[in-house]
Structure formats: C-alpha cells, structure tokens
CSV table of N, CA and C in Angstrom, one decimal:
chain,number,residue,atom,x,y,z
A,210,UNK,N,-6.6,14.5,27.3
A,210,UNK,CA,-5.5,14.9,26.4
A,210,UNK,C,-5.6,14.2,25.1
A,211,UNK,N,-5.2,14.8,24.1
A,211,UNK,CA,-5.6,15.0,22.7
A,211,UNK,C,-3.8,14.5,21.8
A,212,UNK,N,-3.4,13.9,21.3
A,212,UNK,CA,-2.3,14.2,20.2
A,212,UNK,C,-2.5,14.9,18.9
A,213,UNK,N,-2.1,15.8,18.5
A,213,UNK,CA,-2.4,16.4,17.4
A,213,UNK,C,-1.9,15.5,16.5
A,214,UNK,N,-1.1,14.6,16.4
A,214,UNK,CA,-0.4,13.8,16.0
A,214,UNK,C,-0.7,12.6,16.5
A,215,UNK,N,-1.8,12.1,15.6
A,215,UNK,CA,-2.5,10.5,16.1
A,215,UNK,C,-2.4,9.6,14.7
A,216,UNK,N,-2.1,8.6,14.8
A,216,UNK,CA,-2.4,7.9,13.7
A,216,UNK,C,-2.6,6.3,13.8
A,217,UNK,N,-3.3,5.9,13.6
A,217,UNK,CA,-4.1,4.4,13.8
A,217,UNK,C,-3.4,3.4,12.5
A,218,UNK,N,-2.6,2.2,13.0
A,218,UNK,CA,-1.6,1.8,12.4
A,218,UNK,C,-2.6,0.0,11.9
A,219,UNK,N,-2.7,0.2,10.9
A,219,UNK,CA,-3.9,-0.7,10.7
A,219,UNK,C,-2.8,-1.6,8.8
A,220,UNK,N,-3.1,-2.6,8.9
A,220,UNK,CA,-2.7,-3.8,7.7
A,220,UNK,C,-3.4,-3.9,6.7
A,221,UNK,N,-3.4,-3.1,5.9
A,221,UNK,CA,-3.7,-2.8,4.4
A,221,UNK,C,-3.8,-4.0,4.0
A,222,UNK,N,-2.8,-5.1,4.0
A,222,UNK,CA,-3.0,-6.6,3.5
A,222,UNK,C,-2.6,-7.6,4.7
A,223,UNK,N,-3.3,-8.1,4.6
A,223,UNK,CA,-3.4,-10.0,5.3
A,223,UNK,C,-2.2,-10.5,5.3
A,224,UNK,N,-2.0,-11.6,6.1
A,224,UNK,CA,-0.9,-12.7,6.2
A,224,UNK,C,-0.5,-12.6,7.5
A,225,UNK,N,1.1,-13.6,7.6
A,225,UNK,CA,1.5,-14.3,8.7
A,225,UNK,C,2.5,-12.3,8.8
A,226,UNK,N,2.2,-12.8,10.4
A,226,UNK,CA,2.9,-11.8,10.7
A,226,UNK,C,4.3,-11.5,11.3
A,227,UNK,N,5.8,-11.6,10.6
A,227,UNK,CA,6.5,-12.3,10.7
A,227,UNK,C,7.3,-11.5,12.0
A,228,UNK,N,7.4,-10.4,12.1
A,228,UNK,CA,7.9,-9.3,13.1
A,228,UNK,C,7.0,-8.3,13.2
A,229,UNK,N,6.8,-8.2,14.5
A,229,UNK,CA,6.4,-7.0,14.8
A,229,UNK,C,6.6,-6.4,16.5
A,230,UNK,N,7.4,-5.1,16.1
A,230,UNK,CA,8.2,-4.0,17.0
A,230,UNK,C,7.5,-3.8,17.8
A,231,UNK,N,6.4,-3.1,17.4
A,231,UNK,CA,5.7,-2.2,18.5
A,231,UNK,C,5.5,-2.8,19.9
A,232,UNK,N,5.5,-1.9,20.7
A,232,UNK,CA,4.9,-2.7,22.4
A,232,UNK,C,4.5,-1.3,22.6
A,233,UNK,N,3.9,-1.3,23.9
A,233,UNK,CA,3.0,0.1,24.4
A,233,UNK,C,3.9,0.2,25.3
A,234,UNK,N,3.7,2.3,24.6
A,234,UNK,CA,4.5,3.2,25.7
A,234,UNK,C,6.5,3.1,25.0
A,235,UNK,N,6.5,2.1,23.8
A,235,UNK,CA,7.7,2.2,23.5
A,235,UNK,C,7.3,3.5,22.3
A,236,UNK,N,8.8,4.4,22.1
A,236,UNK,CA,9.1,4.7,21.2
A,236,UNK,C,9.6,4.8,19.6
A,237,UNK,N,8.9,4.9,18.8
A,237,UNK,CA,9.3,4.5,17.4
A,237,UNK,C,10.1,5.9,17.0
A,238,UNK,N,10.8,5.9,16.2
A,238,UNK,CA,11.4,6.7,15.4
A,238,UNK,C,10.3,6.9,14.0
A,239,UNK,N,10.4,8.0,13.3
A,239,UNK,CA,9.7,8.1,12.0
A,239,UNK,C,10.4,7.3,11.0
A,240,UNK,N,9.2,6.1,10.7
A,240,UNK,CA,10.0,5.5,9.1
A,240,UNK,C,10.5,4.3,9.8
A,241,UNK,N,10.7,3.8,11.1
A,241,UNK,CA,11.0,2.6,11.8
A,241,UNK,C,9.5,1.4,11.1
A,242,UNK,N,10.2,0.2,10.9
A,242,UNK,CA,9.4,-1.0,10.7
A,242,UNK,C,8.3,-1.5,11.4
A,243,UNK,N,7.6,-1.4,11.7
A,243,UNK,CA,6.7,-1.7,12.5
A,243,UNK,C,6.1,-2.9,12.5
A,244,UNK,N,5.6,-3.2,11.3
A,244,UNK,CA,4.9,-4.5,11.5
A,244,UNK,C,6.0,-5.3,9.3
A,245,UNK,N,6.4,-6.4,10.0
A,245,UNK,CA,6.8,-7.0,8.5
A,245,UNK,C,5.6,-7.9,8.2
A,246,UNK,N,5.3,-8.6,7.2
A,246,UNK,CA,4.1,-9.9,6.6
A,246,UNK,C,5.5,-10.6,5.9
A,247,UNK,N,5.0,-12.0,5.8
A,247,UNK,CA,5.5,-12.8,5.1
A,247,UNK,C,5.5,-12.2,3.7
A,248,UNK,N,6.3,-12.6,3.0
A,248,UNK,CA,6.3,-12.4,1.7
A,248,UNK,C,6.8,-13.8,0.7
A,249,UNK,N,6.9,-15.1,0.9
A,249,UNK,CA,7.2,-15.7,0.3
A,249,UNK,C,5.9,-16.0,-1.2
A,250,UNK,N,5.0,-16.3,-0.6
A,250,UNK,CA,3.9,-16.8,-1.2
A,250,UNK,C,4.0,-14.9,-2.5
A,251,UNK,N,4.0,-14.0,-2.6
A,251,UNK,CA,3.9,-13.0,-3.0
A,251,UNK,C,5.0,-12.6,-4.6
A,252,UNK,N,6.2,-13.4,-3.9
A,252,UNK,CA,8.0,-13.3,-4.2
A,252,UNK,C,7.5,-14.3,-5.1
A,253,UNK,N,7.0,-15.8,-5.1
A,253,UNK,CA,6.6,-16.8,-5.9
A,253,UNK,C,5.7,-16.3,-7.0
A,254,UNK,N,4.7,-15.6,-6.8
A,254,UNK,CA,3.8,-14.9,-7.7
A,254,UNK,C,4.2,-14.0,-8.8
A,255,UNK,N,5.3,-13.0,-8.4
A,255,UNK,CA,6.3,-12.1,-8.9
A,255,UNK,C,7.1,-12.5,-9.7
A,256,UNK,N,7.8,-13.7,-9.0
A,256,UNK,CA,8.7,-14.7,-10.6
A,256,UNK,C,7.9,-15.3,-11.0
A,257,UNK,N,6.0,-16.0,-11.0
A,257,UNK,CA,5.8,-16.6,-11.5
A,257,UNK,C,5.4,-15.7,-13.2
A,258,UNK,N,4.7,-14.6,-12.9
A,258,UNK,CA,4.8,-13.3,-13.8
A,258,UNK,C,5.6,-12.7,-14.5
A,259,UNK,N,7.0,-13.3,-13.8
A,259,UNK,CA,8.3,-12.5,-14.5
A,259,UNK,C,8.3,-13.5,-15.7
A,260,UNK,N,8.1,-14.8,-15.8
A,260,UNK,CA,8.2,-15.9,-16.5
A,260,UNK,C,7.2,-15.9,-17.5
A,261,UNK,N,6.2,-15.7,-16.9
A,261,UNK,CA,4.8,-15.4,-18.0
A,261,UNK,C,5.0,-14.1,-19.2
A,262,UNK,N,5.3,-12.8,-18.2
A,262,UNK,CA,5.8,-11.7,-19.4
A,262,UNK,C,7.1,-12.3,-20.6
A,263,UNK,N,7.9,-13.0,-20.1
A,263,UNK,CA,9.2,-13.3,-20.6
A,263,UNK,C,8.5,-14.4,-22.0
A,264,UNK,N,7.2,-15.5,-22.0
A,264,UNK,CA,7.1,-16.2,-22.8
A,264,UNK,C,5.9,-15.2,-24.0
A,265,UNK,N,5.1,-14.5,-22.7
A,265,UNK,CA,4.3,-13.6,-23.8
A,265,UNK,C,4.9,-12.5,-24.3
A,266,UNK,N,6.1,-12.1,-24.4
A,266,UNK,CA,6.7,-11.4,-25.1
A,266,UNK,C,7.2,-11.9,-26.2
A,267,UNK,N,7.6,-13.2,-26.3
A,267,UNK,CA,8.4,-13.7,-27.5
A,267,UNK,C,6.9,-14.1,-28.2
A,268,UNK,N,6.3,-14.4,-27.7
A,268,UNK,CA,4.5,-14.9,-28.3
A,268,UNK,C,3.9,-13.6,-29.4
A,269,UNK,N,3.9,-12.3,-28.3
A,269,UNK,CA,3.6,-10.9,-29.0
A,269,UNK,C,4.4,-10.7,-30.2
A,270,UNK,N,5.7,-11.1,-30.1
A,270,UNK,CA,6.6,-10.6,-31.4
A,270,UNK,C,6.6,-11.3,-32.1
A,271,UNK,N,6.1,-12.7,-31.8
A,271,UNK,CA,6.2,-13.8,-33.2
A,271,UNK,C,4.7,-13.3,-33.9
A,272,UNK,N,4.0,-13.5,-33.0
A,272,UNK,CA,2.6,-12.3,-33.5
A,272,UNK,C,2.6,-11.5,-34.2
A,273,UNK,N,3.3,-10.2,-33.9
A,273,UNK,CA,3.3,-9.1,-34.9
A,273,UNK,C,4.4,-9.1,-36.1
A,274,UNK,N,5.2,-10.1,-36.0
A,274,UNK,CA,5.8,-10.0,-37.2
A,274,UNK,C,4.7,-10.8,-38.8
A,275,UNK,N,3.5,-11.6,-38.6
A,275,UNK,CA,2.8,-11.7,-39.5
A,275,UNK,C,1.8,-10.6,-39.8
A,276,UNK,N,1.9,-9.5,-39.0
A,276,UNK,CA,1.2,-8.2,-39.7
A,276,UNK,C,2.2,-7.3,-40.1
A,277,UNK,N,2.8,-7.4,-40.2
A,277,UNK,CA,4.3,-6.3,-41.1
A,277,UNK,C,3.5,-6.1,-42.5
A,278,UNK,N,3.2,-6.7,-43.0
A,278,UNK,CA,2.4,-6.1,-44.7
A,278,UNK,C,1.2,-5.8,-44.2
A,279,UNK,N,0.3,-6.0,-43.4
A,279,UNK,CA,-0.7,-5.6,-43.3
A,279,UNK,C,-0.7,-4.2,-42.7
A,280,UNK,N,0.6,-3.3,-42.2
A,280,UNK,CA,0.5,-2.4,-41.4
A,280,UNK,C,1.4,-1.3,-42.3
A,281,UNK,N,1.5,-2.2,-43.5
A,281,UNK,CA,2.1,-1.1,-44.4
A,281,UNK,C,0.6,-0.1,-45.0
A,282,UNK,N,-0.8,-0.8,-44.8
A,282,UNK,CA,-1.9,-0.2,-45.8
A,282,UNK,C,-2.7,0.1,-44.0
A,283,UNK,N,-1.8,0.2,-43.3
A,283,UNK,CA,-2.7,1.2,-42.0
A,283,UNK,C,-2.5,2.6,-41.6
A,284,UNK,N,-3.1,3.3,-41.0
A,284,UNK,CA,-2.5,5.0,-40.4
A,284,UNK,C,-2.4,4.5,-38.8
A,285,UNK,N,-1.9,5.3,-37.9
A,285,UNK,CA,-1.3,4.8,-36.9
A,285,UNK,C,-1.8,4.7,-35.7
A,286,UNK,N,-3.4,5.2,-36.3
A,286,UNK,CA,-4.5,4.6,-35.2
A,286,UNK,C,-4.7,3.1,-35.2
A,287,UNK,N,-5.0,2.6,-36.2
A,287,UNK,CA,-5.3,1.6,-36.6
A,287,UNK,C,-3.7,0.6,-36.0
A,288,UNK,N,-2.4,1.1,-36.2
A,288,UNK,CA,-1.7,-0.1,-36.1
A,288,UNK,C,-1.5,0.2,-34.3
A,289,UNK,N,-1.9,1.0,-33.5
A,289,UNK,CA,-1.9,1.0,-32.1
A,289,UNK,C,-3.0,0.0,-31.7
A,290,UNK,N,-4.2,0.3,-32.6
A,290,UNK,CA,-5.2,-0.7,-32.5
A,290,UNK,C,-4.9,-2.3,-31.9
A,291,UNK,N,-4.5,-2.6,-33.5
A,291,UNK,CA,-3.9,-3.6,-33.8
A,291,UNK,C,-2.8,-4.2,-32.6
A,292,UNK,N,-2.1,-3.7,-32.3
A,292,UNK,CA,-0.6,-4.4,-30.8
A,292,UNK,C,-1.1,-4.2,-29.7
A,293,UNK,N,-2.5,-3.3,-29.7
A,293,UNK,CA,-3.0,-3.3,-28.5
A,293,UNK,C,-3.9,-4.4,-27.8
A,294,UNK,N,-4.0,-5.0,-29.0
A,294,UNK,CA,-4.8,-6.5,-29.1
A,294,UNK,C,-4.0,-7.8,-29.1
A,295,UNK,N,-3.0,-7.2,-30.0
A,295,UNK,CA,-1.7,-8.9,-30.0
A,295,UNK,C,-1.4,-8.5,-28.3
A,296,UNK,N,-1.1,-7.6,-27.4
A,296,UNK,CA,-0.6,-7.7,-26.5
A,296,UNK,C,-1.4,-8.1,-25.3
A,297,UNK,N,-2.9,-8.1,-25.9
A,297,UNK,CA,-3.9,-8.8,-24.9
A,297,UNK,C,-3.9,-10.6,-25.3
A,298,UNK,N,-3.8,-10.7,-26.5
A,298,UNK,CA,-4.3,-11.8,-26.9
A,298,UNK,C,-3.0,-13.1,-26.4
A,299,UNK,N,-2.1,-12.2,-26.6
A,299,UNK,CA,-0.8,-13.0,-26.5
A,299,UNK,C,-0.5,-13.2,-24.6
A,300,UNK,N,-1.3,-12.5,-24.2
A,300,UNK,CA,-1.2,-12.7,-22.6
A,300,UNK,C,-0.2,-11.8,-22.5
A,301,UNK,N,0.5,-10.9,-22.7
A,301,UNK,CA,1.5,-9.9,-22.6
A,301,UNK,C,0.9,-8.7,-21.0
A,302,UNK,N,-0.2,-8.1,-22.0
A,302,UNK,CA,-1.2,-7.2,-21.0
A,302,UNK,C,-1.5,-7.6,-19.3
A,303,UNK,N,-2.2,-9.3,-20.0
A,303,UNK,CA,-2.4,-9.7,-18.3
A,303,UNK,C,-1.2,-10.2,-17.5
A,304,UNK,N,0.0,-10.5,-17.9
A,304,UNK,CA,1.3,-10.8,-17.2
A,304,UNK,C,1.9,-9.9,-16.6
A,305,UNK,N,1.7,-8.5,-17.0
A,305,UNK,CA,2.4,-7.3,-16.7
A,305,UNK,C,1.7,-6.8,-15.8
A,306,UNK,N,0.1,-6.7,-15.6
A,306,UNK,CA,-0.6,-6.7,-14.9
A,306,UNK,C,-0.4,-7.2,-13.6
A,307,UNK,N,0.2,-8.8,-13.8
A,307,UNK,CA,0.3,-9.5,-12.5
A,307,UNK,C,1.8,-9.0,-11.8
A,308,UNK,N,2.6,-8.5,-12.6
A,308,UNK,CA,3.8,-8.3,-11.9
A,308,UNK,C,3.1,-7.2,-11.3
A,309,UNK,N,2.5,-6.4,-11.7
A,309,UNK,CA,2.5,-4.9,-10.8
A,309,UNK,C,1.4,-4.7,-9.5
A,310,UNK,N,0.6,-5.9,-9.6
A,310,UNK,CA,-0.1,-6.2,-8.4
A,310,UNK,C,0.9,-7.3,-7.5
A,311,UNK,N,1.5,-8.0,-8.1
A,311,UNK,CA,2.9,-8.6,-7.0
A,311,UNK,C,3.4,-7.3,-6.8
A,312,UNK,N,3.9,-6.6,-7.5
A,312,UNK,CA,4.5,-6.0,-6.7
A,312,UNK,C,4.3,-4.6,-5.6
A,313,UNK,N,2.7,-4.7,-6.0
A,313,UNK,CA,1.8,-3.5,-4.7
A,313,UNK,C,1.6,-4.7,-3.6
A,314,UNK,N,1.6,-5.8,-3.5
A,314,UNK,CA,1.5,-6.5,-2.4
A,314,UNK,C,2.8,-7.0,-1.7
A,315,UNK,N,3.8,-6.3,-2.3
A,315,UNK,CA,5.1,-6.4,-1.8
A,315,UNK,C,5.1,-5.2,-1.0
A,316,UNK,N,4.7,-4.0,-1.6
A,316,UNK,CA,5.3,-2.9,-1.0
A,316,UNK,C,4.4,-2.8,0.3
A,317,UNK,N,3.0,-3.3,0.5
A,317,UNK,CA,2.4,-3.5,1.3
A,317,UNK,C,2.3,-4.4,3.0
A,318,UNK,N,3.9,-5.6,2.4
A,318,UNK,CA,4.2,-6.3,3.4
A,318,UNK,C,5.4,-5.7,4.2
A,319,UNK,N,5.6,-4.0,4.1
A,319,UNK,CA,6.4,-3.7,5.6
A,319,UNK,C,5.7,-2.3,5.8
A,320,UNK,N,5.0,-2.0,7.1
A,320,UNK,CA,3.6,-1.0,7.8
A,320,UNK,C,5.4,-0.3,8.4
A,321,UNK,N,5.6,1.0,7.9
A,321,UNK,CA,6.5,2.2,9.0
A,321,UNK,C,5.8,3.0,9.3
A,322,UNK,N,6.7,3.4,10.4
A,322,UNK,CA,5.8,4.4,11.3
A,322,UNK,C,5.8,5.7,10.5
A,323,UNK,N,5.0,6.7,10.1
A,323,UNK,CA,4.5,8.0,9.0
A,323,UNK,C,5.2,9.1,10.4
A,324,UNK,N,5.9,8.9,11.4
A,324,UNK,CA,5.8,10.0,12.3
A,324,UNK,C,6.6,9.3,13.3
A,325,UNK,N,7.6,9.8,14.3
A,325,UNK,CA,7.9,9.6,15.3
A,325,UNK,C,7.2,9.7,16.7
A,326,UNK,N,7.0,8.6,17.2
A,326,UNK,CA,6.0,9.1,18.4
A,326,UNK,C,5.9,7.9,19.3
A,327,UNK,N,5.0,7.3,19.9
A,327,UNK,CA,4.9,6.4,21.0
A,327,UNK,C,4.1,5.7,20.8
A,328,UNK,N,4.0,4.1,21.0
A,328,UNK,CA,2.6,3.0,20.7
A,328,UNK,C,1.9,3.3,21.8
A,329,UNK,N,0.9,2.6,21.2
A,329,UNK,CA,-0.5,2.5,22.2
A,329,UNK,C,-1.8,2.1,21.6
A,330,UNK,N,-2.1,1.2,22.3
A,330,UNK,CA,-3.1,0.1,22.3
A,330,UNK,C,-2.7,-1.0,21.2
A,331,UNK,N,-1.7,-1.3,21.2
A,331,UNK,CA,-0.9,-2.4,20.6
A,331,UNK,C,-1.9,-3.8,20.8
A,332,UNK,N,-2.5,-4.5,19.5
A,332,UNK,CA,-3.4,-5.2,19.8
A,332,UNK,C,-3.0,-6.8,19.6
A,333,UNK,N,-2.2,-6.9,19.2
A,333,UNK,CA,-1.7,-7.9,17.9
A,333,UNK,C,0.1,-7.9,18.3
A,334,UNK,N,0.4,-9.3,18.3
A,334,UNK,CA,1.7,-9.9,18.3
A,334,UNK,C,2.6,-10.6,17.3
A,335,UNK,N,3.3,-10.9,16.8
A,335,UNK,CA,4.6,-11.1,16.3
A,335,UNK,C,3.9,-12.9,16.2
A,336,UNK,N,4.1,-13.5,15.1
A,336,UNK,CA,3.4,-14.7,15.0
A,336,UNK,C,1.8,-14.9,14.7
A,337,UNK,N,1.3,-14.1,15.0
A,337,UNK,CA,-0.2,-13.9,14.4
A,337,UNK,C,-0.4,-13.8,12.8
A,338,UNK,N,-1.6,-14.6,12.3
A,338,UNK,CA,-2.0,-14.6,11.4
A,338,UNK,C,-3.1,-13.0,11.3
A,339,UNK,N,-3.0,-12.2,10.8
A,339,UNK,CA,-4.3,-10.8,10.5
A,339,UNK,C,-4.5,-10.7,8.9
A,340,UNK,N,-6.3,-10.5,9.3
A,340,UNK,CA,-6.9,-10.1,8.6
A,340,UNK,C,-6.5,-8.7,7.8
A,341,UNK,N,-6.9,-8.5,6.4
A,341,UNK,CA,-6.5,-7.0,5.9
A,341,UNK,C,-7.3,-5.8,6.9
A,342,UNK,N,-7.1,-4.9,7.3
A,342,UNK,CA,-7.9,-4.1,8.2
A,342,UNK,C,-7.8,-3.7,9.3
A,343,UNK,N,-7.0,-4.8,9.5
A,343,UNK,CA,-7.2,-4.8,11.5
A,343,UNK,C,-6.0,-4.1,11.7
A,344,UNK,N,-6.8,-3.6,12.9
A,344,UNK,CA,-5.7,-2.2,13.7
A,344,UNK,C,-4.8,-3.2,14.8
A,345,UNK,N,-3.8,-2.6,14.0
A,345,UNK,CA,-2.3,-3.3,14.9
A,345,UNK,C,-2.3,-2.5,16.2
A,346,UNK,N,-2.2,-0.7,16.0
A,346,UNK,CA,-1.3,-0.2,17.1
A,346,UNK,C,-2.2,1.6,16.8
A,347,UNK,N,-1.6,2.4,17.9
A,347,UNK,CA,-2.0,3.3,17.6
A,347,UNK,C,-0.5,4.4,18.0
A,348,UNK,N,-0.2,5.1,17.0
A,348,UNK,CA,1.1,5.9,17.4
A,348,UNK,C,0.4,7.5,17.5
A,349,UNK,N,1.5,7.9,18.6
A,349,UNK,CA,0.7,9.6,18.7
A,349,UNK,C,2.2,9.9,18.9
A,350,UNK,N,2.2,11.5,18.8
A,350,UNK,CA,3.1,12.3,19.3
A,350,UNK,C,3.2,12.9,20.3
A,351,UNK,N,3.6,12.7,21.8
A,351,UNK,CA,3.4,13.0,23.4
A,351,UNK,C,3.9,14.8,23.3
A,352,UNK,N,4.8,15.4,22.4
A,352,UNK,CA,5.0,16.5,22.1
A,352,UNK,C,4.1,17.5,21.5
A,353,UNK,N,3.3,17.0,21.5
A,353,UNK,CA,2.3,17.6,20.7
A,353,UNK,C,0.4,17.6,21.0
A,354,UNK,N,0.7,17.2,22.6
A,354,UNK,CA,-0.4,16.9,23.3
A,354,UNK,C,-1.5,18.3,23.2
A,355,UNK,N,-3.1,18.2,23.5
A,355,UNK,CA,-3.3,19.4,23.8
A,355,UNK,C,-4.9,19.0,24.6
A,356,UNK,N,-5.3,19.6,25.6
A,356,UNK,CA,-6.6,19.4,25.8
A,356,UNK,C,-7.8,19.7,25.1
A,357,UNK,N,-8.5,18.8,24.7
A,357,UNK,CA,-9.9,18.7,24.5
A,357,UNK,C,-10.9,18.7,25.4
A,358,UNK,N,-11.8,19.6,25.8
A,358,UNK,CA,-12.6,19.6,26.9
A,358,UNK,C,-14.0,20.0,26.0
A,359,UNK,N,-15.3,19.7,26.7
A,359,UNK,CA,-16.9,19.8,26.4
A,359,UNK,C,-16.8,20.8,26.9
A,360,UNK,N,-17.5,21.9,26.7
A,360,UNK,CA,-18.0,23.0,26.9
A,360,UNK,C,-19.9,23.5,26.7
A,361,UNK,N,-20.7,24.0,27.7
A,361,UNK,CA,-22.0,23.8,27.9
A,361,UNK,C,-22.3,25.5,26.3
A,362,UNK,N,-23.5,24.8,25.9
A,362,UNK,CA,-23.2,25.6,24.8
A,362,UNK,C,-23.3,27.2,25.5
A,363,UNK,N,-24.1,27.4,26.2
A,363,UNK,CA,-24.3,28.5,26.5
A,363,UNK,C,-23.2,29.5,27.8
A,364,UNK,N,-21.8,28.7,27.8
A,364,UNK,CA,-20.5,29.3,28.4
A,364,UNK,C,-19.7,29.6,27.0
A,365,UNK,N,-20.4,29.3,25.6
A,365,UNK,CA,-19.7,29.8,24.6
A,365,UNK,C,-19.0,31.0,24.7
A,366,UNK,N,-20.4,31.8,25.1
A,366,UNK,CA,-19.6,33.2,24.9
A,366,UNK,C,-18.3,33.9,25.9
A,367,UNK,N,-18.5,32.9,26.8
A,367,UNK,CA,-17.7,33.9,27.9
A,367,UNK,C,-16.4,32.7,27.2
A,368,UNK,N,-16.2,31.9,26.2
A,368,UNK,CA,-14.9,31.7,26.1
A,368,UNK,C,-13.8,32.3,25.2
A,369,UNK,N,-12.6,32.7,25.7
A,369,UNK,CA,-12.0,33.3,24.6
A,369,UNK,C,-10.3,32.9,25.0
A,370,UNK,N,-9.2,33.2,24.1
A,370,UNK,CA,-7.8,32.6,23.6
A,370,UNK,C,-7.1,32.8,25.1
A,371,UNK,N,-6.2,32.0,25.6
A,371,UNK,CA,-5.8,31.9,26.5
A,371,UNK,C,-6.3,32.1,27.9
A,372,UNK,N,-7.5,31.7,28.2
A,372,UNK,CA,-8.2,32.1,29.7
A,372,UNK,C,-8.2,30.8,30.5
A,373,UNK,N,-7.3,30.9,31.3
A,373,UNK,CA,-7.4,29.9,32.3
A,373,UNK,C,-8.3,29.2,32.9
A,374,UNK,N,-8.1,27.7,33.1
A,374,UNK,CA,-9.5,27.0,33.7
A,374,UNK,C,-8.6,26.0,34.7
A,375,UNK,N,-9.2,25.4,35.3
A,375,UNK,CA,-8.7,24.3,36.5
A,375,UNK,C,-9.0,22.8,36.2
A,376,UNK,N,-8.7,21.8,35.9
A,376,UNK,CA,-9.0,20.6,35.7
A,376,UNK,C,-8.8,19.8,36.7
C-alpha cells in the first residue's frame, strides 16, 4: 500500500533541535510544528545586521551628499551608477544582504507539516544536534492509500479499470 499523499520531512538547515512533535503512527494536523531549531545564534546575527545597515546608512548619505554637484552634470544612468556604488562601498549593499539571509535562516528554523496525515519512520529526537538534510520523519495520508502491485509484462494486456484480483 501506496499514500498518494507522501511526503519525506527532511531539515533544510542544521542546528540544536529544540522540539520536536512527531512520534510514529501519531497524527499531525496540516501546518502543525513539527520540528523547531534553535534560533538564538541566528536572532544575534539579525540584530547584528540591523546595527550594520543602521551605521552604513548614515555612511551612504554622508557619502552622497559630496556628489550633489557632481550629479547636477549627470543623466540618470550615470547617477544610479554612481549610489549603486556608494551603497556597495559604504557596506550598505552587504548589510542588507545579511539581514535577508538572517532572516531565510529564521524562516527555516520551524519544519510544518505541508498536509494532514500520520508520522512514520520518525528518525531523530527532541535534543539532537542535525545535520542540514537529514530526514527527520515521513508524513503520508492513510485516507488516501492505494495499492501498487508488479505486474508480469506480458498479463499487460489482459489488464483493464476495475478488475478484481486477490492479494
């Protein structure tokens, strides 16, 4: 027997693993928490970024206020040019950067269930350190079961939509 509804519950990112629900044969609801990761070390990274955009912003604008005459004798290729460069040079670019990778590694530290259905092969416990990758659990839908059976190629033909067999 087959779930049409299978789905292999695996940790996109690494870390301590601070909670985790699942047990086999239990029920999850769709959109239930499954597995949480620490997030401190991530939260530190995110205000350390918030702090870095906040100094390279006043850095960028003290910057671009000594090209104000120079951007009177530009067309507006040239002055996009131009801030697209104070905002690299001033660290602006790579600060903003870092917030928005803090914050895909935030959104990454809580795994829900995509579907309502049942664990199984739950591999991994609550307190465990995991690798990015590793398969936590496996959720299927028991409503939605259907048999998969081998068939010899040459009973192909005699098979057709609803014909009874014996298992």
């Amino acid at each position: 027997l087959e779930s049409l509804s299978d789905y292999i519950v695996m940790a996109e990112a690494g870390g301590f693993l601070e909670k985790f629900t699942a047990k086999t044969g239990q029920y999850l609801p769709a959109g239930a928490a499954i597995a949480v990761f620490a997030t401190e070390a991530t939260r530190l990274k995110l205000e350390r970024a918030q702090l870095q955009v906040f100094n390279a912003q006043k850095e960028y604008e003290s910057q671009l206020l000594g090209y104000e005459k120079l951007f009177e004798n530009m067309n507006e290729a040239q002055k996009t040019d131009v801030r697209e460069k104070l905002r690299i040079s001033s660290g602006l670019a790579p600060a903003l950067q870092d917030i928005k990778e803090a914050e895909y590694e935030l959104s990454k530290a809580i795994i829900k269930a995509p579907f309502a259905g049942i664990a199984a092969n739950v591999t991994v416990r609550q307190g465990e350190h995991i690798k990015p990758g590793t398969e936590l659990c496996r959720l299927y839908n028991p409503a939605q079961l259907v048999l998969a059976a081998k068939v010899l190629e040459s009973d192909l033909p005699f098979m057709q939509k609803n014909l009874l067999a014996t298992v």
